Short mmCIF file of C-alpha atoms and ligand atoms in Angstrom, two decimals:
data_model
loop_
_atom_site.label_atom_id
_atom_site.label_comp_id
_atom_site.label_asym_id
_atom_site.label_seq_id
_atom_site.Cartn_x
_atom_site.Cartn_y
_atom_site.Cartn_z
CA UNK A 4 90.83 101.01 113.30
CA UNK A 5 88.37 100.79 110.90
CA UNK A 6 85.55 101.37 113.26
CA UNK A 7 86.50 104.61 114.54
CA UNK A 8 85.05 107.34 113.01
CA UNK A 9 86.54 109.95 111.18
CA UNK A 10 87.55 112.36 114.01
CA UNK A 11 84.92 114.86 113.93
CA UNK A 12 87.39 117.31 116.48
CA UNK A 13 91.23 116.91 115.90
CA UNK A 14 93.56 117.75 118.77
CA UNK A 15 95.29 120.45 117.15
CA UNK A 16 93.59 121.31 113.53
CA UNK A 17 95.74 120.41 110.60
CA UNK A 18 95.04 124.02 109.02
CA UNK A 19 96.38 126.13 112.08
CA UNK A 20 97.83 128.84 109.53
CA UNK A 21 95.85 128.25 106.50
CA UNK A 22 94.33 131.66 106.75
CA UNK A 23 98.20 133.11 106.27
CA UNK A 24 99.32 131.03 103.66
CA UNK A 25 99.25 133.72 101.01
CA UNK A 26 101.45 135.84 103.59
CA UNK A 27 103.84 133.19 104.53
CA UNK A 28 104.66 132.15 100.57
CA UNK A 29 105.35 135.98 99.64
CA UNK A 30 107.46 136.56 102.72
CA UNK A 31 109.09 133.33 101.52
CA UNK A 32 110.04 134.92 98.31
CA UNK A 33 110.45 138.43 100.14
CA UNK A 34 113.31 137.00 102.30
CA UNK A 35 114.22 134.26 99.90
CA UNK A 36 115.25 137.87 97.09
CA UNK A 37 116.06 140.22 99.87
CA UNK A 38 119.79 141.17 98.47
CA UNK A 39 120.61 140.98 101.79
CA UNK A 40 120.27 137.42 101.56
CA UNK A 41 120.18 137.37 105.05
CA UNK A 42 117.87 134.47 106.80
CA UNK A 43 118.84 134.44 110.47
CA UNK A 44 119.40 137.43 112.67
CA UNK A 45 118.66 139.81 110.72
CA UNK A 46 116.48 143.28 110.58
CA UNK A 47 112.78 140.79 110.86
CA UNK A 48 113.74 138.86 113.78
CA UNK A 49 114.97 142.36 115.83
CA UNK A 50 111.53 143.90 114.30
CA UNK A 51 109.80 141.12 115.81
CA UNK A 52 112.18 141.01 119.26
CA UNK A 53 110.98 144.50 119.76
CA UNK A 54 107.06 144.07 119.20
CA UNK A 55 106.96 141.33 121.54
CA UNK A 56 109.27 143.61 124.11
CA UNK A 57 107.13 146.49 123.88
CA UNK A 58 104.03 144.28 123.73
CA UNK A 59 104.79 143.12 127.61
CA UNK A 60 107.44 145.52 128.84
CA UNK A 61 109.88 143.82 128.97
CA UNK A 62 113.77 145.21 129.49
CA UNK A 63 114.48 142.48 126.93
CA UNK A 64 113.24 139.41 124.24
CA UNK A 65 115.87 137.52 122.87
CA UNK A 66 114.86 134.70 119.92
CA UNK A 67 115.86 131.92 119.77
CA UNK A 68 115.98 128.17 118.22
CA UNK A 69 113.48 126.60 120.62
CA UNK A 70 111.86 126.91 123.85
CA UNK A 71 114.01 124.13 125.24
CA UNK A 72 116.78 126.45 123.67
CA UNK A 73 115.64 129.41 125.44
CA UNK A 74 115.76 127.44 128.82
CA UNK A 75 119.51 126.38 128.57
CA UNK A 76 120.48 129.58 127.70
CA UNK A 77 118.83 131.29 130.61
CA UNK A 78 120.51 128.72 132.76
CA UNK A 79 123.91 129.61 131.22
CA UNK A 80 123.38 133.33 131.52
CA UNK A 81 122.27 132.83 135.50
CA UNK A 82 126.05 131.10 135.64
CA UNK A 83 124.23 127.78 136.76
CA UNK A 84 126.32 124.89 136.20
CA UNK A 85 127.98 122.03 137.71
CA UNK A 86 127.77 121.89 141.88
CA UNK A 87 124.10 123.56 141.66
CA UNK A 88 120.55 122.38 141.84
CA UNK A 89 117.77 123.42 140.31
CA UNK A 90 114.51 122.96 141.29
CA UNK A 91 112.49 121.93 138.88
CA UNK A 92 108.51 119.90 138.68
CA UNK A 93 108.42 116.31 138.98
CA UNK A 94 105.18 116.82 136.25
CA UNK A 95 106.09 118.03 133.28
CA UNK A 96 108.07 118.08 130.20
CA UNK A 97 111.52 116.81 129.33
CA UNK A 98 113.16 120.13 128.70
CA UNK A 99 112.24 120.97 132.72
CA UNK A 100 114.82 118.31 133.48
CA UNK A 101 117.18 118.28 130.62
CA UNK A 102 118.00 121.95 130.18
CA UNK A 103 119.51 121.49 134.04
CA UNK A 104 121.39 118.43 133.23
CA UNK A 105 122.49 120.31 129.64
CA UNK A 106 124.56 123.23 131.65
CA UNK A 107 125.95 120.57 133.94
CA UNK A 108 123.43 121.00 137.48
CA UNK A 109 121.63 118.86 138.54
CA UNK A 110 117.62 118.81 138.76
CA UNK A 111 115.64 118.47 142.36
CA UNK A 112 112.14 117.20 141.66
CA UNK A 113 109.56 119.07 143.65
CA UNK A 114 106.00 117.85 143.86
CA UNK A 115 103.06 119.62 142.57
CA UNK A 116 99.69 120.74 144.09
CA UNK A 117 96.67 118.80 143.00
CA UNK A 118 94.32 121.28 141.28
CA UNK A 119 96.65 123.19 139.15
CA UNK A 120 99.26 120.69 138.52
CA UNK A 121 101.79 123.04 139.00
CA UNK A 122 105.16 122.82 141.50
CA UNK A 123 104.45 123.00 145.12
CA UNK A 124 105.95 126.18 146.80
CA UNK A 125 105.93 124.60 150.12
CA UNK A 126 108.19 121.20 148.29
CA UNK A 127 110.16 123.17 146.70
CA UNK A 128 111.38 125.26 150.07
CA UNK A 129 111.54 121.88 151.43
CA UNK A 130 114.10 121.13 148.69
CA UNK A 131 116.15 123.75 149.18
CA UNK A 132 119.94 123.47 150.30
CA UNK A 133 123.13 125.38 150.43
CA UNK A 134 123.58 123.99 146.49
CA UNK A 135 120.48 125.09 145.66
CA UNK A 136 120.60 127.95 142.75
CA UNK A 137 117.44 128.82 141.25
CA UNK A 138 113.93 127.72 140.81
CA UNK A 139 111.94 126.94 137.65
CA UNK A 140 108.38 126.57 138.37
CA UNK A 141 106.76 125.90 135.17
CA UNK A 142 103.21 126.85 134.14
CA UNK A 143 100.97 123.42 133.15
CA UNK A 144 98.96 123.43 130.50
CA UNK A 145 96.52 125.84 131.11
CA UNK A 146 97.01 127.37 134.64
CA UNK A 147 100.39 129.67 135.60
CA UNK A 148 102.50 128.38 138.45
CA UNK A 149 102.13 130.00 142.00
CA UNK A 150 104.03 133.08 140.78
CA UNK A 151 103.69 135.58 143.88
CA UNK A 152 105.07 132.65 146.44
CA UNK A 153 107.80 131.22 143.81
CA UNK A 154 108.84 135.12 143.48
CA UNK A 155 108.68 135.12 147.87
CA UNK A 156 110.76 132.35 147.86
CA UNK A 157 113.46 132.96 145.62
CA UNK A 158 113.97 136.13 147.49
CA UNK A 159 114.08 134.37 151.11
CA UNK A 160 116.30 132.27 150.14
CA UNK A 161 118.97 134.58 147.56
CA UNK A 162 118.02 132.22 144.24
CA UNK A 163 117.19 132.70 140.66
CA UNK A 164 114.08 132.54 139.41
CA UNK A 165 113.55 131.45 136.07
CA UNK A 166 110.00 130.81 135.04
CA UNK A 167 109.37 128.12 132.21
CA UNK A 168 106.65 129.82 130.92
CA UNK A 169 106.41 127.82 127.44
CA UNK A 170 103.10 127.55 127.15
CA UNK A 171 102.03 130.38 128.72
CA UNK A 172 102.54 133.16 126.18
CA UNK A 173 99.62 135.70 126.45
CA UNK A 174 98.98 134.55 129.90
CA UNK A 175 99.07 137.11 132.80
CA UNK A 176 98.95 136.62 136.60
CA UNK A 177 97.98 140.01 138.60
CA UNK A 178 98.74 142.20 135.98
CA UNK A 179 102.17 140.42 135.52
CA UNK A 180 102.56 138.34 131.76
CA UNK A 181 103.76 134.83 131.88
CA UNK A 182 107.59 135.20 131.74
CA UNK A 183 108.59 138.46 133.58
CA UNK A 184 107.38 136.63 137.13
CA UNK A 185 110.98 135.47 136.94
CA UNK A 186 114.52 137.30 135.94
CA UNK A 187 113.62 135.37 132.70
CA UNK A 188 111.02 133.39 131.14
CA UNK A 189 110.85 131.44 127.90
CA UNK A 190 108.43 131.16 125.36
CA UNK A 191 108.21 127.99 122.88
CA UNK A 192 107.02 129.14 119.03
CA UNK A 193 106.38 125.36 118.69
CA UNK A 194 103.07 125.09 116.00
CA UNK A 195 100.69 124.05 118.54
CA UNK A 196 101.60 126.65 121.59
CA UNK A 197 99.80 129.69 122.11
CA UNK A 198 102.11 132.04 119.81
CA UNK A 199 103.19 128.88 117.49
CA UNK A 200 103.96 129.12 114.08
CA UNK A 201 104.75 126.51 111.53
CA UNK A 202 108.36 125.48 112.77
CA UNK A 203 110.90 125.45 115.50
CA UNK A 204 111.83 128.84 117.24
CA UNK A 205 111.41 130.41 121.20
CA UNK A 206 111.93 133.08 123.47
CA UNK A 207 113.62 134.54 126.39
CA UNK A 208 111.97 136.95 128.14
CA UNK A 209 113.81 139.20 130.88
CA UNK A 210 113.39 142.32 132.73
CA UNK A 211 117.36 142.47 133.56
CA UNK A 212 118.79 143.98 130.62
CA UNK A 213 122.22 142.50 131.39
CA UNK A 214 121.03 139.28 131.29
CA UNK A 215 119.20 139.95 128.03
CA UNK A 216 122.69 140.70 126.76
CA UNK A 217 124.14 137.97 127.78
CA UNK A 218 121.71 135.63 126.31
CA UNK A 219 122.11 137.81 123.04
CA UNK A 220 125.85 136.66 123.12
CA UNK A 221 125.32 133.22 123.89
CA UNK A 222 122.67 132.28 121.59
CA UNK A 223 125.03 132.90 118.67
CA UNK A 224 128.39 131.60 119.38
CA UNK A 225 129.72 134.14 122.79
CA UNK A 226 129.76 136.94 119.96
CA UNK A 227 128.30 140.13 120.66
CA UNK A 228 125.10 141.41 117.92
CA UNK A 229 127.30 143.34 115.28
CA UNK A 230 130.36 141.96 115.54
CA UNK A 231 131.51 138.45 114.51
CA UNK A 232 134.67 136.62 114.91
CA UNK A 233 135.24 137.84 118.62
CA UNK A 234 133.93 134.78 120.99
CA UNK A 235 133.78 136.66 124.37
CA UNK A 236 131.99 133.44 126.17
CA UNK A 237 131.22 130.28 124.99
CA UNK A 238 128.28 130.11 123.19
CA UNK A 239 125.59 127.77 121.16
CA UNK A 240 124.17 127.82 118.11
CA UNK A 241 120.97 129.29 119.04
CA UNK A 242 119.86 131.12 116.23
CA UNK A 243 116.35 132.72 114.85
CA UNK A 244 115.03 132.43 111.36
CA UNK A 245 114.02 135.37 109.28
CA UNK A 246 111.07 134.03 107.61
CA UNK A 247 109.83 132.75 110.62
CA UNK A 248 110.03 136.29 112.41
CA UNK A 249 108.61 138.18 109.37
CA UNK A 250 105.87 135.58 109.77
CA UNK A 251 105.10 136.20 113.41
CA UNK A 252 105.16 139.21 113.32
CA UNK A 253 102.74 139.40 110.64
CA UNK A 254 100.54 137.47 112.96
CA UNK A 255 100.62 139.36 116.18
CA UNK A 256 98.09 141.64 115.69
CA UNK A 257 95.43 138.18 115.61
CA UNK A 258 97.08 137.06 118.65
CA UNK A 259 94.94 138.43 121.12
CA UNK A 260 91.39 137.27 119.37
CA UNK A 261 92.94 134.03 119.52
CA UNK A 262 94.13 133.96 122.87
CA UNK A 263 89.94 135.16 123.56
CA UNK A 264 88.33 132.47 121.75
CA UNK A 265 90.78 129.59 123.57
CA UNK A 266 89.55 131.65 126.93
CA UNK A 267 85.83 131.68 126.11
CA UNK A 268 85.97 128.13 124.97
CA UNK A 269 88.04 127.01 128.41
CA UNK A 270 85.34 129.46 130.46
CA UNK A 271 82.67 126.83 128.63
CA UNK A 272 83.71 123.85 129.55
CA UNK A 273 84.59 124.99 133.55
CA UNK A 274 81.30 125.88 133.50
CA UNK A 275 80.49 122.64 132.25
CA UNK A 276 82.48 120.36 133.95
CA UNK A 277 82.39 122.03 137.32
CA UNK A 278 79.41 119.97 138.74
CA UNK A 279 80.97 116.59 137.57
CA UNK A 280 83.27 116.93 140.27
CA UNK A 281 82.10 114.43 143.01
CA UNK A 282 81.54 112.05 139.63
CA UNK A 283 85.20 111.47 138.92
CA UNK A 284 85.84 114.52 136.34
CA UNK A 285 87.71 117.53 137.82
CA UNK A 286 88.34 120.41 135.60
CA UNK A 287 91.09 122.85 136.22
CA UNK A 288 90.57 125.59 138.92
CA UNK A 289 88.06 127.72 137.77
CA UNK A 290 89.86 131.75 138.14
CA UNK A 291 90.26 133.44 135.46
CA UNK A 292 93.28 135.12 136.46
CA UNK A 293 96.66 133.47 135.64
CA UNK A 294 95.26 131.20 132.69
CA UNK A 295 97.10 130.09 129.46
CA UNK A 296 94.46 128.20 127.38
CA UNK A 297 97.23 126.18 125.80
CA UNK A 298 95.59 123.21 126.24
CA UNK A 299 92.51 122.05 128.83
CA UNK A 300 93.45 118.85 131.07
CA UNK A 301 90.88 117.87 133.31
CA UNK A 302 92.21 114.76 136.37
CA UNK A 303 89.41 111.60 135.60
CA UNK A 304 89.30 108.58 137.45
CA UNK A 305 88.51 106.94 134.30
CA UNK A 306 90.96 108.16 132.68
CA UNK A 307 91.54 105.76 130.14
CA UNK A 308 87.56 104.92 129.60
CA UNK A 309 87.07 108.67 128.93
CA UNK A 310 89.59 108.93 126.02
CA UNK A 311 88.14 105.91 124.87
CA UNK A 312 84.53 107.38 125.08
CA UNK A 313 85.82 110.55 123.01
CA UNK A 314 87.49 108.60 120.50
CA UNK A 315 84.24 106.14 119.79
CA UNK A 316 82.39 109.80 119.06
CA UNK A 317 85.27 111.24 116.92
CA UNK A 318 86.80 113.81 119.85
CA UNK A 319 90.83 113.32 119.98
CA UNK A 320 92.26 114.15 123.68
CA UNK A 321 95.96 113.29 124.96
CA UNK A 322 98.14 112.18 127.72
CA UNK A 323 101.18 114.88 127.79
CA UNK A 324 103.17 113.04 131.07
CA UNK A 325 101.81 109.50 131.43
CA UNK A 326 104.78 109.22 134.20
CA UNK A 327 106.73 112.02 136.64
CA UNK A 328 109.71 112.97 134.97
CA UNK A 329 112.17 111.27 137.88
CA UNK A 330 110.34 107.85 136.61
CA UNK A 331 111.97 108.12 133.23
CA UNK A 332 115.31 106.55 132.39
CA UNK A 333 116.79 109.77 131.46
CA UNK A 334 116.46 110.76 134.91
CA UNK A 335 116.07 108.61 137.54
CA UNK A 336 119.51 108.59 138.17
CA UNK A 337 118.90 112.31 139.48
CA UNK A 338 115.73 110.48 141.69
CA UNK A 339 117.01 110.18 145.33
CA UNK A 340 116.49 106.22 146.09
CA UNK A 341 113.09 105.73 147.63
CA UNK A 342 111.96 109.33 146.90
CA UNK A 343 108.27 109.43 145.95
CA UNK A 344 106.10 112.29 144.53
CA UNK A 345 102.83 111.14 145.35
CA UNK A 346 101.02 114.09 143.87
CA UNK A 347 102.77 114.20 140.61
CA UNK A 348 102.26 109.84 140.35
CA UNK A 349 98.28 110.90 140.84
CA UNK A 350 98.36 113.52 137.83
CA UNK A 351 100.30 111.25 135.41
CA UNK A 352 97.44 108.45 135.87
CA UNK A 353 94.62 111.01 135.87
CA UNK A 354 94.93 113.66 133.18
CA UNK A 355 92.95 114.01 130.13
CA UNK A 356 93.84 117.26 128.35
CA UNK A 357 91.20 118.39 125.54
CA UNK A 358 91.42 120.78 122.21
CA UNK A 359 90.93 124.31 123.45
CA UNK A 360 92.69 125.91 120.05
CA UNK A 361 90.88 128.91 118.21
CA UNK A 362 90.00 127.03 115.48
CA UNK A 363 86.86 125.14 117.49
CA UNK A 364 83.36 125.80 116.35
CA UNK A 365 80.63 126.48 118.99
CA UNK A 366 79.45 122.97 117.42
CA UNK A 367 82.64 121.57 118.04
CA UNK A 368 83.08 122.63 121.72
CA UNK A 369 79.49 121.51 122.45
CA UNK A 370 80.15 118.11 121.60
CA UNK A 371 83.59 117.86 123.27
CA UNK A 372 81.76 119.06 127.01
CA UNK A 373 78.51 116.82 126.06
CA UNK A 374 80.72 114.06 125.26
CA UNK A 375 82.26 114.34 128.99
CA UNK A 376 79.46 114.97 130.45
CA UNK A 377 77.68 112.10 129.57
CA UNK A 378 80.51 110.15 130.44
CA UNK A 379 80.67 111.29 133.87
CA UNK A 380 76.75 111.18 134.25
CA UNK A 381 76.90 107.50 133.41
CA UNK A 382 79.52 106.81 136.06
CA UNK A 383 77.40 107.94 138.40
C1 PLP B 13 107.03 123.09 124.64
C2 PLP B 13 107.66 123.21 125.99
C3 PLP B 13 109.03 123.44 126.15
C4 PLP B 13 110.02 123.36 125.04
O1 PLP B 13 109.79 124.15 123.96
P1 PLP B 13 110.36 123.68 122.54
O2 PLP B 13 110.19 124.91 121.70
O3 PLP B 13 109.53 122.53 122.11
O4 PLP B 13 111.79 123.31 122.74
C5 PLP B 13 109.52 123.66 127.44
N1 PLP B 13 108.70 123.64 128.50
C6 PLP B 13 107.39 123.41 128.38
C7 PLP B 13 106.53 123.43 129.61
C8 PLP B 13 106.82 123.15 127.14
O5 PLP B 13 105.52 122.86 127.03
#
């Protein structure tokens, strides 16, 4: 290792809230004296339930412990559970997969389309049988799912729609924000997502107030908000931490420069990468509409030469899914025998996803899209 240089551009920077720290050690101390001595639940995390619900119009946001969290709970809300599918991405994260297995369904792998790495709308009707309960199209890494023809679909064929929109918060999709496309959505607080912050906490997003409620009660034990030691369902330990929503909410009113500089920075290197096409670099598809600049994952040929390449010059990138998710142990037991996903098998050998966080310098972002460039250039 010692001949790799110091890396000039880190994936994700190691002082993503630096410029809060004075904030986040007095709320600290704030909640830590509050005689309230509350520190989950309480009066900051329905302060900052509200912003964000006002913020997008939504009927409801209900925090939660995680993203993954948020996804199980949906499920459990919809009444999904054992004797249903779900449909779910064959590309993609674990939680896509797991959350269906956690409520006792099981998960359908769709295929995904090429350029935006998202499900397949025309797989995922081909999936579809009298078991069949919902869909869960997820948006991938920095493109949202087909929305309008997952939304289509759901209603042609009387299923739920629940959008894993994780990554996605501060997208929006013809006027629509990522996570009210679907009767729910979900929204990861994860440090290195969109609206992260510096520990583990997520989202549900709904326009159906009754399911909002009923996420409410399951998130903390089947109890309704108000009144504990009545278990009306049966619930999880789902909980949100005061601090933490003190803390975001402190932070929302940056959230939108941020969100601008990840877009500007993404705009850049589209309008970089967009002739290396024929020369084995493909960025994503280049509308601005529907974008989450979560992270930027371009397909390469070379895939492996090209991380190489950055990491000789200092540039980190990563590999999220290096295999579909029915190739993984966990799951291929919910893989039909002799099932393929040809699209998905393509994406896991090709993509290359690059810092796009609002912490890049112009500098920074130069090198990253010269760095490619060149690469691709000297491929021919
Ligand atoms: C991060 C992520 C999740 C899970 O969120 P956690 O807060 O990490 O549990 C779910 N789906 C997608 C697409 C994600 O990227």
């Amino acid at each position: 290792m010692s001949t790799t240089p110091a890396t000039a551009v880190p994936f994700f920077p190691p002082a993503l809230f630096e410029a809060d720290r004075a904030e986040l050690i007095a709320l600290v101390r704030e909640v830590g004296l509050d005689p309230e001595q509350r520190f989950i639940l309480g009066a900051r995390t329905a302060a900052f339930e509200e912003l964000l619900r006002a913020d997008l119009g939504a009927a409801d946001v209900v925090a939660c412990s995680s993203g993954t969290s948020a996804l199980s709970l949906v499920l459990r809300a919809m009444d999904v559970g054992p004797g249903d599918e779900v449909i779910v991405p064959a590309f993609g994260c674990a939680p896509l997969a797991s959350s269906v297995v956690a409520v006792g369904a099981v998960p359908v792998f769709a295929d995904i389309r090429p350029d935006s790495m998202t499900m397949d709308p025309d797989d995922a009707e081909r999936l579809v049988t009298e078991r069949t309960r919902a869909v869960m199209p997820a948006h991938m890494f920095s493109v949202m799912a087909d929305m309008p023809r997952f939304t289509e679909l759901a209603r042609r064929h009387g299923l739920r729609l629940l959008e894993d929109s994780a990554v996605a918060q501060g997208g929006v999709l013809r006027g629509v924000p990522a996570g009210l496309w679907g009767e729910a959505g979900v929204y990861s607080f994860v440090q290195v997502k969109t609206g992260g912050m510096p520990g583990e906490g997520g989202a549900v997003i709904t326009r159906d107030p009754a399911l909002g409620e009923r996420v409410r009660m399951l998130r903390n034990h089947g109890q309704r908000p108000g009144r504990r030691f009545v278990h009306h369902t049966l619930g999880v330990n789902s909980r949100f931490d005061e601090i933490q929503a003190a803390f975001q909410t402190h932070r929302y009113a940056g959230f939108p420069a941020r969100l601008a500089r990840r877009a500007e920075i993404a705009a850049y290197y589209t309008e970089r990468f967009t002739p290396l096409a024929g020369r084995g670099v493909t960025p994503p598809p280049p509308d601005r509409d529907g974008r989450c600049h979560y992270v930027y994952t371009v397909l390469a040929d070379a895939r492996e030469a090209l991380a190489v390449h950055l990491a000789a010059h200092g540039v980190a990138s990563h590999v999220y899914y290096p295999s579909p998710l029915p190739a993984h142990p966990a799951f291929t037991s919910y893989a039909p025998s002799g099932a393929r996903w040809p699209v998905a098998e393509e994406a896991a050998r090709r993509h290359l996803s690059l810092p796009v966080h609002h912490l890049l310098t112009d500098v920074q972002v130069r090198q990253v899209a010269d760095l490619v460039c060149a690469f691709a250039t000297a491929l021919g």
